[in-house]
Amino acid sequence: MSTYLLAIDQGTTSSRAVLFDTKGQLLASESESFTQHYPDNGWVEHAPTDLWQTVLHCCQRLLTNNNINASQIAALGITNQRETTLVWHKKTGIPLYNAIVWQDRRTAAFCESLASPEINQLLTDKTGLLLDPYFSATKIRWILDNVDHARELAEQGELAFGTVDSYLLWQLTGGKVHATDATNASRSLLFNIHTQEWDAELLALFAIPASMLPQVLDSSAYFGETDPALFGASITIGGVAGDQQAALVGHACFEQGMAKSTYGTGCFLMLNTGKTALKSNNRLLTTVAYRLNGVPTYAIEGSIFMAGATMQWIVEGLKLLRHAGESEAIVQHVPVDHGVFLVPSFTGLGAPYWDANARGAILGLTRDSGIDTIVAAALQSVGYQTKDLQKAMEKDGLRPTVLRVDGGMVKNNWVLSFLADILGAVVERPSITETTSLGAAYLAGLHCGVFSSTAQLAELWECERRFEPKMDSVTRNNLYTKWLHAVAQVRLSNTPNTL
Ligand code: ADP
């Protein structure tokens, strides 16, 4: 009997395999971290074998430890770190180079050399993205231009490009499938999100042969069967989505206006905009949220670099706490309007500022500011940055009707109360906070008929706690205005005032 769904979540620092029952309840999980490689300043790589072997071992351990046969798995779903780029030989499956990770900045100079108002406009119009090393296109080009014979082989049709989902599909199916889904394709800078096709003009712009590209399927689709040698019997692969999109699905944000925000190391806020690919005038990205039955649903996305990472700095850098979990108790009695602001622009500011030169600061200190105030300011910076994204969305004419949250930080009730207060919006925390894996399982379950519709998934979604805004609007506006002043200070820090 096929009674389980299996999700693979291949992330930036670890791989996970998660087992769900056919009602979407989490039963068990396995995870394994792997080495990050930093071969040069601003370069970040993963060994392809690490990505594959950690995934394989997690899946195998999950089945063995829970006494489950592959034949009991109704379907498998994959979710993955997005944009990270691999190129391999079609005949042998051997990668030409390490995976170039989304964080890698090696193509920054190339992006600067290519940038012009016309090119930037073209890219935003077709892909919904910005010209930035973050996305896959310039990473593929780098491999073709820097690995011996790569371009020659690519032009002869011998090479395959894939994001991590594609590479795992290739490995899982024993080299039979070279495919991806529309959410992952939409992060490449090569995919036209309106026509849902690879774009010849963009391929020419980045000098990438079309023969390298994977076939683009729906997020819930038949992606093939796993090689029976891997798990003792084959398993149908029925779902694929990039991690942030999978989280949106896992939160059952299927209606226009529903939003999710994931508070891990960084923060990614994604708002479902329905069947319309809305263009942001406020430097938010337009992306494919998911594609079902050939119909894309779109989203607007904003990312913040430092969310939980600010707490890591408080713990590991300043050593103010032993672990991030201590923060909730220490700030319990700190009033939210204590007057101290921590702007965590340690590596610049993400959306909507996109200011690479801003650096971090703590402003408004007085003699009575203690560890508790600084920790509170660090936690509040996550709320204020989310407010920045909310404001940008509002300027684009959008207002989330609901914000569902996940990620390591959302255990902290104080953070979520402040978030609801500063946004003036309800924040919902689900019972299952493994939302990314759940989204992959949902997509796989939709394909194999375990779930009949997104409406059924929306009913399965369970709220563990709702945080209602309690702050009055005068206090909210005062606090946010002070935050904006603090941000203005860090953005001026590179250009000292010469009075
Ligand atoms: P990622 O998936 O990006 O590695 P996680 O979703 O596992 O991150 O979240 C871990 C982050 O959450 C860490 O940066 C940590 O500082 C933060 N964190 C964990 N628990 C708490 C807490 N109780 N309060 C505030 N931050 C927390």
Short mmCIF file of C-alpha atoms and ligand atoms in Angstrom, two decimals:
data_model
loop_
_atom_site.label_atom_id
_atom_site.label_comp_id
_atom_site.label_asym_id
_atom_site.label_seq_id
_atom_site.Cartn_x
_atom_site.Cartn_y
_atom_site.Cartn_z
CA MET A 1 0.00 0.00 0.00
CA SER A 2 1.34 3.46 -0.89
CA THR A 3 0.80 5.36 2.30
CA TYR A 4 3.56 7.90 2.48
CA LEU A 5 4.95 10.93 0.68
CA LEU A 6 8.68 11.60 0.64
CA ALA A 7 10.17 15.08 0.35
CA ILE A 8 13.78 15.90 -0.46
CA ASP A 9 14.87 19.37 0.66
CA GLN A 10 18.32 20.08 -0.71
CA GLY A 11 19.39 23.32 1.03
CA THR A 12 22.43 25.59 1.08
CA THR A 13 24.06 24.08 4.16
CA SER A 14 22.33 20.70 4.52
CA SER A 15 20.16 18.13 2.78
CA ARG A 16 17.01 16.70 4.33
CA ALA A 17 14.61 13.86 3.62
CA VAL A 18 11.21 14.15 5.26
CA LEU A 19 8.45 11.57 5.49
CA PHE A 20 4.79 12.63 5.53
CA ASP A 21 1.60 10.65 5.73
CA THR A 22 -1.12 11.17 3.14
CA LYS A 23 -2.79 13.83 5.33
CA GLY A 24 0.38 15.91 5.27
CA GLN A 25 1.41 15.07 8.87
CA LEU A 26 5.16 14.93 9.42
CA LEU A 27 6.31 11.49 10.56
CA ALA A 28 10.11 11.49 10.47
CA SER A 29 13.11 13.25 8.96
CA GLU A 30 16.84 12.86 8.38
CA SER A 31 19.37 15.55 7.63
CA GLU A 32 23.04 15.82 6.77
CA SER A 33 25.20 18.90 6.33
CA PHE A 34 28.06 19.22 3.88
CA THR A 35 31.16 21.34 3.29
CA GLN A 36 31.00 24.86 1.90
CA HIS A 37 33.91 25.71 -0.41
CA TYR A 38 35.20 29.29 -0.64
CA PRO A 39 37.98 29.08 -3.25
CA ASP A 40 38.32 32.84 -3.65
CA ASN A 41 36.98 36.13 -2.31
CA GLY A 42 33.20 36.15 -2.87
CA TRP A 43 33.19 32.64 -4.40
CA VAL A 44 30.96 29.90 -2.91
CA GLU A 45 30.88 26.34 -4.25
CA HIS A 46 29.42 22.94 -3.37
CA ALA A 47 30.85 19.59 -4.48
CA PRO A 48 28.17 17.95 -6.68
CA THR A 49 28.88 14.56 -5.08
CA ASP A 50 28.16 16.08 -1.65
CA LEU A 51 24.77 17.34 -2.85
CA TRP A 52 23.85 13.97 -4.32
CA GLN A 53 25.32 11.69 -1.64
CA THR A 54 23.80 13.61 1.30
CA VAL A 55 20.38 13.45 -0.38
CA LEU A 56 20.76 9.75 -1.16
CA HIS A 57 21.94 8.87 2.36
CA CYS A 58 19.15 10.87 4.02
CA CYS A 59 16.50 9.10 1.90
CA GLN A 60 18.02 5.67 2.49
CA ARG A 61 18.33 6.25 6.26
CA LEU A 62 14.78 7.57 6.44
CA LEU A 63 13.40 4.41 4.81
CA THR A 64 15.58 2.03 6.85
CA ASN A 65 15.09 3.72 10.23
CA ASN A 66 11.32 3.75 9.79
CA ASN A 67 11.07 0.24 8.30
CA ILE A 68 9.52 1.50 5.10
CA ASN A 69 9.79 0.01 1.60
CA ALA A 70 10.09 2.21 -1.44
CA SER A 71 6.85 0.65 -2.71
CA GLN A 72 4.99 2.26 0.22
CA ILE A 73 5.92 5.73 -1.03
CA ALA A 74 3.13 7.12 -3.21
CA ALA A 75 5.39 9.83 -4.67
CA LEU A 76 8.53 11.85 -4.09
CA GLY A 77 8.82 15.66 -4.23
CA ILE A 78 12.00 17.71 -4.54
CA THR A 79 12.64 21.21 -3.25
CA ASN A 80 16.01 22.87 -3.48
CA GLN A 81 18.31 25.84 -2.95
CA ARG A 82 17.54 27.99 -5.97
CA GLU A 83 19.79 29.45 -8.72
CA THR A 84 22.80 27.28 -7.78
CA THR A 85 24.27 26.11 -11.08
CA LEU A 86 25.68 22.80 -12.31
CA VAL A 87 26.93 21.74 -15.72
CA TRP A 88 27.59 18.07 -16.50
CA HIS A 89 28.40 15.75 -19.39
CA LYS A 90 25.24 14.25 -20.89
CA LYS A 91 26.98 10.92 -21.66
CA THR A 92 28.75 10.31 -18.35
CA GLY A 93 26.83 12.51 -15.89
CA ILE A 94 30.17 13.86 -14.66
CA PRO A 95 30.05 17.53 -13.63
CA LEU A 96 32.55 19.84 -15.33
CA TYR A 97 32.92 22.00 -12.27
CA ASN A 98 31.64 22.39 -8.72
CA ALA A 99 28.12 23.73 -8.22
CA ILE A 100 28.34 27.54 -8.20
CA VAL A 101 26.14 28.61 -5.29
CA TRP A 102 23.53 31.38 -5.44
CA GLN A 103 25.60 33.48 -2.99
CA ASP A 104 28.63 33.45 -5.32
CA ARG A 105 29.62 36.93 -6.60
CA ARG A 106 32.33 35.97 -9.16
CA THR A 107 30.32 37.28 -12.09
CA ALA A 108 29.72 40.74 -10.56
CA ALA A 109 32.15 42.47 -12.94
CA PHE A 110 30.56 40.75 -15.94
CA CYS A 111 27.10 41.88 -14.81
CA GLU A 112 28.39 45.45 -14.46
CA SER A 113 29.91 45.33 -17.95
CA LEU A 114 26.66 44.07 -19.46
CA ALA A 115 24.36 46.47 -17.61
CA SER A 116 22.64 49.24 -19.53
CA PRO A 117 19.16 50.73 -19.16
CA GLU A 118 17.99 48.77 -22.24
CA ILE A 119 19.42 45.40 -21.11
CA ASN A 120 18.13 45.86 -17.55
CA GLN A 121 14.68 46.64 -18.91
CA LEU A 122 14.75 43.67 -21.28
CA LEU A 123 15.69 41.29 -18.48
CA THR A 124 13.10 42.62 -16.05
CA ASP A 125 10.37 42.59 -18.71
CA LYS A 126 11.02 39.00 -19.73
CA THR A 127 12.20 37.33 -16.52
CA GLY A 128 10.90 39.51 -13.67
CA LEU A 129 14.45 39.54 -12.22
CA LEU A 130 17.38 41.97 -12.08
CA LEU A 131 20.79 41.61 -13.75
CA ASP A 132 22.75 40.14 -10.83
CA PRO A 133 25.30 37.34 -10.22
CA TYR A 134 22.70 35.76 -7.87
CA PHE A 135 20.82 34.19 -10.82
CA SER A 136 22.05 31.23 -12.90
CA ALA A 137 22.74 32.71 -16.37
CA THR A 138 26.09 34.36 -15.66
CA LYS A 139 27.22 31.36 -13.62
CA ILE A 140 26.62 29.02 -16.61
CA ARG A 141 28.49 31.42 -18.84
CA TRP A 142 31.40 31.51 -16.38
CA ILE A 143 31.71 27.70 -16.52
CA LEU A 144 31.60 27.70 -20.33
CA ASP A 145 34.29 30.38 -20.49
CA ASN A 146 36.60 29.08 -17.77
CA VAL A 147 36.60 25.28 -17.89
CA ASP A 148 38.81 23.75 -20.61
CA HIS A 149 36.84 22.76 -23.73
CA ALA A 150 33.52 23.53 -22.03
CA ARG A 151 32.23 25.92 -24.67
CA GLU A 152 33.27 23.58 -27.49
CA LEU A 153 31.47 20.64 -25.83
CA ALA A 154 28.40 22.77 -25.14
CA GLU A 155 28.22 23.82 -28.77
CA GLN A 156 28.41 20.15 -29.82
CA GLY A 157 25.37 19.46 -27.59
CA GLU A 158 27.38 17.33 -25.12
CA LEU A 159 26.63 19.29 -21.95
CA ALA A 160 23.63 19.67 -19.67
CA PHE A 161 22.88 22.62 -17.38
CA GLY A 162 20.69 22.27 -14.35
CA THR A 163 19.84 23.84 -11.04
CA VAL A 164 20.07 21.47 -8.07
CA ASP A 165 16.61 19.97 -8.68
CA SER A 166 17.63 19.07 -12.24
CA TYR A 167 20.89 17.53 -11.13
CA LEU A 168 19.13 15.44 -8.47
CA LEU A 169 16.49 14.35 -11.02
CA TRP A 170 19.28 13.23 -13.33
CA GLN A 171 20.97 11.26 -10.54
CA LEU A 172 17.75 9.80 -9.13
CA THR A 173 16.59 8.57 -12.53
CA GLY A 174 19.99 7.15 -13.51
CA GLY A 175 20.52 9.82 -16.19
CA LYS A 176 17.15 9.27 -17.87
CA VAL A 177 15.56 12.65 -17.11
CA HIS A 178 16.88 16.15 -17.81
CA ALA A 179 14.10 18.40 -16.57
CA THR A 180 13.21 21.15 -14.13
CA ASP A 181 10.02 22.91 -13.08
CA ALA A 182 8.80 26.40 -13.93
CA THR A 183 9.70 27.88 -10.51
CA ASN A 184 13.34 26.87 -10.80
CA ALA A 185 13.49 27.89 -14.47
CA SER A 186 12.13 31.31 -13.48
CA ARG A 187 15.29 32.02 -11.43
CA SER A 188 17.75 31.54 -14.31
CA LEU A 189 17.49 34.89 -16.19
CA LEU A 190 16.95 32.76 -19.32
CA PHE A 191 13.28 31.88 -18.93
CA ASN A 192 10.48 34.09 -20.20
CA ILE A 193 7.95 33.97 -17.36
CA HIS A 194 5.13 35.22 -19.62
CA THR A 195 5.51 32.72 -22.48
CA GLN A 196 6.83 30.00 -20.11
CA GLU A 197 9.65 29.19 -22.53
CA TRP A 198 13.41 29.47 -22.61
CA ASP A 199 14.08 32.73 -24.43
CA ALA A 200 16.31 32.72 -27.54
CA GLU A 201 17.21 36.41 -27.17
CA LEU A 202 18.37 35.91 -23.59
CA LEU A 203 20.30 32.76 -24.49
CA ALA A 204 22.12 34.75 -27.18
CA LEU A 205 22.79 37.60 -24.74
CA PHE A 206 24.52 35.25 -22.27
CA ALA A 207 26.03 33.04 -25.06
CA ILE A 208 24.41 29.84 -23.78
CA PRO A 209 23.51 27.05 -26.26
CA ALA A 210 19.86 25.95 -26.03
CA SER A 211 20.90 22.28 -26.16
CA MET A 212 22.13 22.55 -22.55
CA LEU A 213 18.76 23.41 -21.09
CA PRO A 214 16.41 21.07 -19.22
CA GLN A 215 12.82 20.53 -20.24
CA VAL A 216 10.51 22.72 -18.16
CA LEU A 217 7.56 20.93 -16.57
CA ASP A 218 4.75 21.93 -14.20
CA SER A 219 5.66 21.98 -10.50
CA SER A 220 3.39 18.98 -10.03
CA ALA A 221 4.06 16.60 -12.93
CA TYR A 222 5.52 13.26 -13.89
CA PHE A 223 9.29 13.73 -13.51
CA GLY A 224 10.12 10.04 -13.96
CA GLU A 225 10.96 7.11 -11.69
CA THR A 226 13.91 6.69 -9.34
CA ASP A 227 16.42 4.03 -10.37
CA PRO A 228 15.25 0.81 -8.57
CA ALA A 229 18.83 0.16 -7.48
CA LEU A 230 18.74 3.18 -5.15
CA PHE A 231 15.89 2.31 -2.79
CA GLY A 232 15.03 -1.31 -3.66
CA ALA A 233 12.10 -0.34 -5.91
CA SER A 234 11.36 2.67 -8.06
CA ILE A 235 9.54 5.71 -6.66
CA THR A 236 7.57 8.15 -8.84
CA ILE A 237 8.89 11.69 -8.74
CA GLY A 238 5.78 13.88 -8.85
CA GLY A 239 6.75 17.35 -7.66
CA VAL A 240 9.56 19.90 -7.96
CA ALA A 241 9.78 23.51 -6.76
CA GLY A 242 12.44 25.94 -5.59
CA ASP A 243 12.61 26.28 -1.78
CA GLN A 244 10.78 29.60 -1.36
CA GLN A 245 8.04 28.59 -3.78
CA ALA A 246 7.68 25.22 -2.06
CA ALA A 247 7.24 27.09 1.24
CA LEU A 248 4.45 29.17 -0.34
CA VAL A 249 2.74 25.92 -1.38
CA GLY A 250 3.42 24.36 2.05
CA HIS A 251 1.63 27.33 3.64
CA ALA A 252 -1.28 26.74 1.23
CA CYS A 253 -1.05 30.36 0.02
CA PHE A 254 -3.10 29.56 -3.08
CA GLU A 255 -5.22 32.70 -3.15
CA GLN A 256 -4.16 36.01 -4.59
CA GLY A 257 -3.06 38.30 -1.72
CA MET A 258 -1.83 35.50 0.55
CA ALA A 259 1.80 35.82 1.61
CA LYS A 260 4.42 33.80 3.41
CA SER A 261 7.65 34.84 5.01
CA THR A 262 10.46 32.46 5.93
CA TYR A 263 12.74 33.61 8.77
CA GLY A 264 15.88 31.50 8.61
CA THR A 265 19.37 32.89 8.11
CA GLY A 266 17.84 35.49 5.80
CA CYS A 267 14.19 36.22 5.13
CA PHE A 268 12.17 35.66 1.97
CA LEU A 269 8.72 37.14 1.67
CA MET A 270 6.55 35.95 -1.20
CA LEU A 271 3.11 37.26 -2.10
CA ASN A 272 0.78 35.34 -4.41
CA THR A 273 -0.40 37.69 -7.20
CA GLY A 274 -2.55 35.11 -8.98
CA LYS A 275 -2.51 34.71 -12.74
CA THR A 276 -0.95 38.13 -13.32
CA ALA A 277 2.81 38.65 -13.39
CA LEU A 278 2.84 42.05 -11.70
CA LYS A 279 5.80 44.31 -12.31
CA SER A 280 7.26 45.97 -9.25
CA ASN A 281 8.35 49.60 -9.41
CA ASN A 282 10.02 49.11 -6.05
CA ARG A 283 12.76 46.60 -6.78
CA LEU A 284 10.89 43.49 -5.77
CA LEU A 285 11.22 40.44 -8.04
CA THR A 286 8.44 38.89 -10.10
CA THR A 287 8.59 35.13 -10.17
CA VAL A 288 6.62 31.96 -10.85
CA ALA A 289 4.97 30.85 -7.59
CA TYR A 290 4.01 27.44 -8.99
CA ARG A 291 2.68 26.01 -12.24
CA LEU A 292 -0.19 23.51 -12.18
CA ASN A 293 -1.92 22.00 -15.24
CA GLY A 294 0.13 24.26 -17.50
CA VAL A 295 -1.12 27.45 -15.81
CA PRO A 296 1.44 29.60 -13.99
CA THR A 297 0.58 31.43 -10.77
CA TYR A 298 2.89 34.37 -10.10
CA ALA A 299 4.37 35.95 -7.00
CA ILE A 300 6.21 39.07 -5.95
CA GLU A 301 9.27 38.34 -3.84
CA GLY A 302 11.41 40.40 -1.49
CA SER A 303 14.52 39.13 0.26
CA ILE A 304 16.33 40.34 3.37
CA PHE A 305 19.94 39.21 3.90
CA MET A 306 20.02 39.23 7.72
CA ALA A 307 17.21 37.74 9.80
CA GLY A 308 18.32 34.83 12.04
CA ALA A 309 21.87 35.71 10.99
CA THR A 310 21.62 38.86 13.14
CA MET A 311 20.94 36.61 16.12
CA GLN A 312 23.92 34.47 15.15
CA TRP A 313 26.03 37.63 15.36
CA ILE A 314 24.54 38.47 18.77
CA VAL A 315 25.39 34.95 19.97
CA GLU A 316 28.67 34.14 18.23
CA GLY A 317 30.05 37.60 17.48
CA LEU A 318 29.08 39.66 20.53
CA LYS A 319 28.55 36.65 22.82
CA LEU A 320 25.62 38.42 24.49
CA LEU A 321 23.64 35.15 24.67
CA ARG A 322 24.55 31.47 24.74
CA HIS A 323 22.05 30.62 22.01
CA ALA A 324 19.36 32.42 20.02
CA GLY A 325 16.60 30.67 22.01
CA GLU A 326 17.57 32.71 25.10
CA SER A 327 16.52 35.92 23.40
CA GLU A 328 12.80 35.59 24.05
CA ALA A 329 13.11 35.54 27.85
CA ILE A 330 15.64 38.37 28.00
CA VAL A 331 13.49 40.84 26.03
CA GLN A 332 10.23 39.98 27.80
CA HIS A 333 10.15 43.21 29.81
CA VAL A 334 11.76 45.54 27.27
CA PRO A 335 9.23 48.09 25.95
CA VAL A 336 9.13 48.05 22.15
CA ASP A 337 9.75 51.81 21.99
CA HIS A 338 13.10 51.73 23.84
CA GLY A 339 14.67 54.02 21.25
CA VAL A 340 17.57 51.79 20.09
CA PHE A 341 17.73 50.64 16.45
CA LEU A 342 20.00 47.95 15.05
CA VAL A 343 20.30 48.11 11.26
CA PRO A 344 21.82 44.76 10.24
CA SER A 345 23.31 45.85 6.92
CA PHE A 346 26.46 43.79 7.58
CA THR A 347 26.64 42.79 3.91
CA GLY A 348 24.60 45.65 2.47
CA LEU A 349 20.82 45.85 2.30
CA GLY A 350 18.57 43.63 0.19
CA ALA A 351 15.08 44.51 -1.03
CA PRO A 352 13.82 47.13 -1.46
CA TYR A 353 17.08 49.12 -1.03
CA TRP A 354 19.57 46.87 -2.87
CA ASP A 355 22.43 48.88 -1.39
CA ALA A 356 25.62 46.84 -1.42
CA ASN A 357 27.62 49.54 0.36
CA ALA A 358 25.53 50.11 3.50
CA ARG A 359 27.08 48.71 6.69
CA GLY A 360 25.57 47.77 10.06
CA ALA A 361 24.98 50.14 12.98
CA ILE A 362 23.36 50.39 16.40
CA LEU A 363 21.82 53.82 16.89
CA GLY A 364 20.14 55.61 19.79
CA LEU A 365 22.20 54.14 22.66
CA THR A 366 21.87 55.77 26.09
CA ARG A 367 23.47 54.96 29.47
CA ASP A 368 20.60 52.68 30.39
CA SER A 369 20.83 50.60 27.18
CA GLY A 370 21.75 47.08 28.23
CA ILE A 371 22.14 43.67 26.63
CA ASP A 372 18.35 43.26 26.73
CA THR A 373 17.82 46.46 24.70
CA ILE A 374 20.39 45.47 22.08
CA VAL A 375 18.90 41.98 21.75
CA ALA A 376 15.41 43.51 21.44
CA ALA A 377 16.68 45.89 18.73
CA ALA A 378 18.23 42.92 16.89
CA LEU A 379 14.97 40.96 16.99
CA GLN A 380 12.94 44.02 16.00
CA SER A 381 15.17 44.64 12.96
CA VAL A 382 13.52 41.59 11.40
CA GLY A 383 10.09 43.17 11.89
CA TYR A 384 11.19 46.54 10.56
CA GLN A 385 12.78 44.99 7.47
CA THR A 386 9.58 43.06 6.81
CA LYS A 387 7.73 46.37 7.13
CA ASP A 388 10.06 47.78 4.44
CA LEU A 389 8.94 44.96 2.13
CA GLN A 390 5.29 45.50 3.05
CA LYS A 391 5.66 49.22 2.21
CA ALA A 392 7.30 48.39 -1.14
CA MET A 393 4.44 46.01 -1.91
CA GLU A 394 1.92 48.67 -0.94
CA LYS A 395 3.58 51.16 -3.29
CA ASP A 396 3.09 48.53 -6.00
CA GLY A 397 -0.61 48.45 -5.08
CA LEU A 398 -0.46 45.19 -3.12
CA ARG A 399 -1.34 44.46 0.47
CA PRO A 400 -1.01 40.93 1.84
CA THR A 401 -4.26 39.72 3.37
CA VAL A 402 -2.46 37.27 5.60
CA LEU A 403 1.16 36.55 6.48
CA ARG A 404 2.06 32.95 7.26
CA VAL A 405 5.51 32.39 8.71
CA ASP A 406 8.09 29.63 9.05
CA GLY A 407 11.84 29.21 9.66
CA GLY A 408 13.99 28.94 12.82
CA MET A 409 13.10 32.40 14.19
CA VAL A 410 9.34 31.87 14.33
CA LYS A 411 9.62 29.83 17.52
CA ASN A 412 10.08 33.23 19.15
CA ASN A 413 6.64 34.56 20.19
CA TRP A 414 8.00 38.00 21.06
CA VAL A 415 9.30 38.37 17.49
CA LEU A 416 5.96 37.39 15.98
CA SER A 417 3.96 39.69 18.31
CA PHE A 418 6.16 42.60 17.30
CA LEU A 419 5.92 41.59 13.64
CA ALA A 420 2.10 41.64 13.78
CA ASP A 421 2.21 45.01 15.61
CA ILE A 422 4.62 46.75 13.26
CA LEU A 423 2.91 45.39 10.13
CA GLY A 424 -0.58 46.07 11.49
CA ALA A 425 -1.46 42.65 10.08
CA VAL A 426 -2.31 39.19 11.36
CA VAL A 427 0.62 36.77 11.42
CA GLU A 428 -0.08 33.03 11.41
CA ARG A 429 2.26 30.28 12.54
CA PRO A 430 1.41 26.78 11.29
CA SER A 431 1.54 23.53 13.26
CA ILE A 432 4.08 22.10 10.82
CA THR A 433 6.97 24.53 10.43
CA GLU A 434 8.83 22.19 8.00
CA THR A 435 6.90 24.15 5.41
CA THR A 436 9.37 23.83 2.54
CA SER A 437 9.38 20.03 2.65
CA LEU A 438 5.63 19.99 3.14
CA GLY A 439 5.24 22.03 -0.06
CA ALA A 440 7.32 19.49 -2.02
CA ALA A 441 5.22 16.65 -0.55
CA TYR A 442 2.00 18.50 -1.44
CA LEU A 443 3.14 18.90 -5.08
CA ALA A 444 4.08 15.21 -5.30
CA GLY A 445 0.78 14.24 -3.65
CA LEU A 446 -1.21 16.32 -6.12
CA HIS A 447 0.45 14.50 -8.99
CA CYS A 448 -0.18 10.98 -7.71
CA GLY A 449 -3.77 11.65 -6.63
CA VAL A 450 -3.17 11.53 -2.85
CA PHE A 451 -4.55 15.08 -2.90
CA SER A 452 -7.26 16.07 -5.33
CA SER A 453 -6.90 19.86 -5.41
CA THR A 454 -5.26 22.91 -3.90
CA ALA A 455 -8.59 23.52 -2.12
CA GLN A 456 -8.09 20.25 -0.26
CA LEU A 457 -4.55 21.31 0.69
CA ALA A 458 -5.86 24.64 1.95
CA GLU A 459 -8.17 22.72 4.29
CA LEU A 460 -5.32 20.56 5.57
CA TRP A 461 -3.27 23.61 6.56
CA GLU A 462 -3.36 24.03 10.34
CA CYS A 463 -2.71 27.23 12.25
CA GLU A 464 -0.89 26.69 15.55
CA ARG A 465 -1.11 30.34 16.69
CA ARG A 466 -2.42 33.64 15.32
CA PHE A 467 -0.71 36.88 16.32
CA GLU A 468 -3.11 39.83 16.13
CA PRO A 469 -1.79 43.40 15.92
CA LYS A 470 -2.34 45.27 19.18
CA MET A 471 -0.23 48.39 18.64
CA ASP A 472 -2.00 51.70 17.96
CA SER A 473 -1.23 53.32 14.62
CA VAL A 474 0.44 56.40 16.12
CA THR A 475 3.03 54.26 17.93
CA ARG A 476 3.48 52.10 14.83
CA ASN A 477 4.09 55.09 12.58
CA ASN A 478 6.46 56.72 15.08
CA LEU A 479 8.54 53.59 15.43
CA TYR A 480 8.69 52.98 11.71
CA THR A 481 9.65 56.58 10.98
CA LYS A 482 12.55 56.24 13.45
CA TRP A 483 13.60 53.01 11.72
CA LEU A 484 13.65 54.80 8.36
CA HIS A 485 15.89 57.47 9.88
CA ALA A 486 18.23 54.76 11.16
CA VAL A 487 18.38 53.17 7.69
CA ALA A 488 19.11 56.58 6.16
CA GLN A 489 22.09 56.88 8.55
CA VAL A 490 23.70 53.60 7.46
CA ARG A 491 23.15 54.40 3.81
CA LEU A 492 24.99 57.71 4.23
CA SER A 493 27.91 56.06 6.02
CA ASN A 494 30.04 55.83 2.87
CA THR A 495 29.69 59.48 2.03
CA PRO A 496 30.67 61.47 5.12
CA ASN A 497 29.05 64.84 5.41
CA THR A 498 31.69 67.50 4.70
CA LEU A 499 30.25 70.56 6.41
P1 ADP B 1 18.38 28.15 7.73
O1 ADP B 1 17.38 27.18 7.18
O2 ADP B 1 18.52 29.42 6.93
O3 ADP B 1 19.71 27.54 8.07
P2 ADP B 1 16.70 28.04 10.11
O4 ADP B 1 15.33 28.16 9.55
O5 ADP B 1 17.16 26.73 10.66
O6 ADP B 1 17.79 28.66 9.14
O7 ADP B 1 16.76 29.14 11.29
C1 ADP B 1 17.92 29.31 12.07
C2 ADP B 1 18.04 30.78 12.46
O8 ADP B 1 17.02 31.11 13.39
C3 ADP B 1 19.37 31.04 13.12
O9 ADP B 1 19.99 32.11 12.45
C4 ADP B 1 19.02 31.42 14.56
O10 ADP B 1 19.83 32.51 14.97
C5 ADP B 1 17.56 31.82 14.51
N1 ADP B 1 16.82 31.39 15.70
C6 ADP B 1 16.62 30.13 16.14
N2 ADP B 1 15.87 30.13 17.26
C7 ADP B 1 15.56 31.42 17.54
C8 ADP B 1 14.79 32.07 18.55
N3 ADP B 1 14.17 31.40 19.50
N4 ADP B 1 14.71 33.43 18.50
C9 ADP B 1 15.32 34.13 17.52
N5 ADP B 1 16.04 33.57 16.53
C10 ADP B 1 16.17 32.23 16.54
#
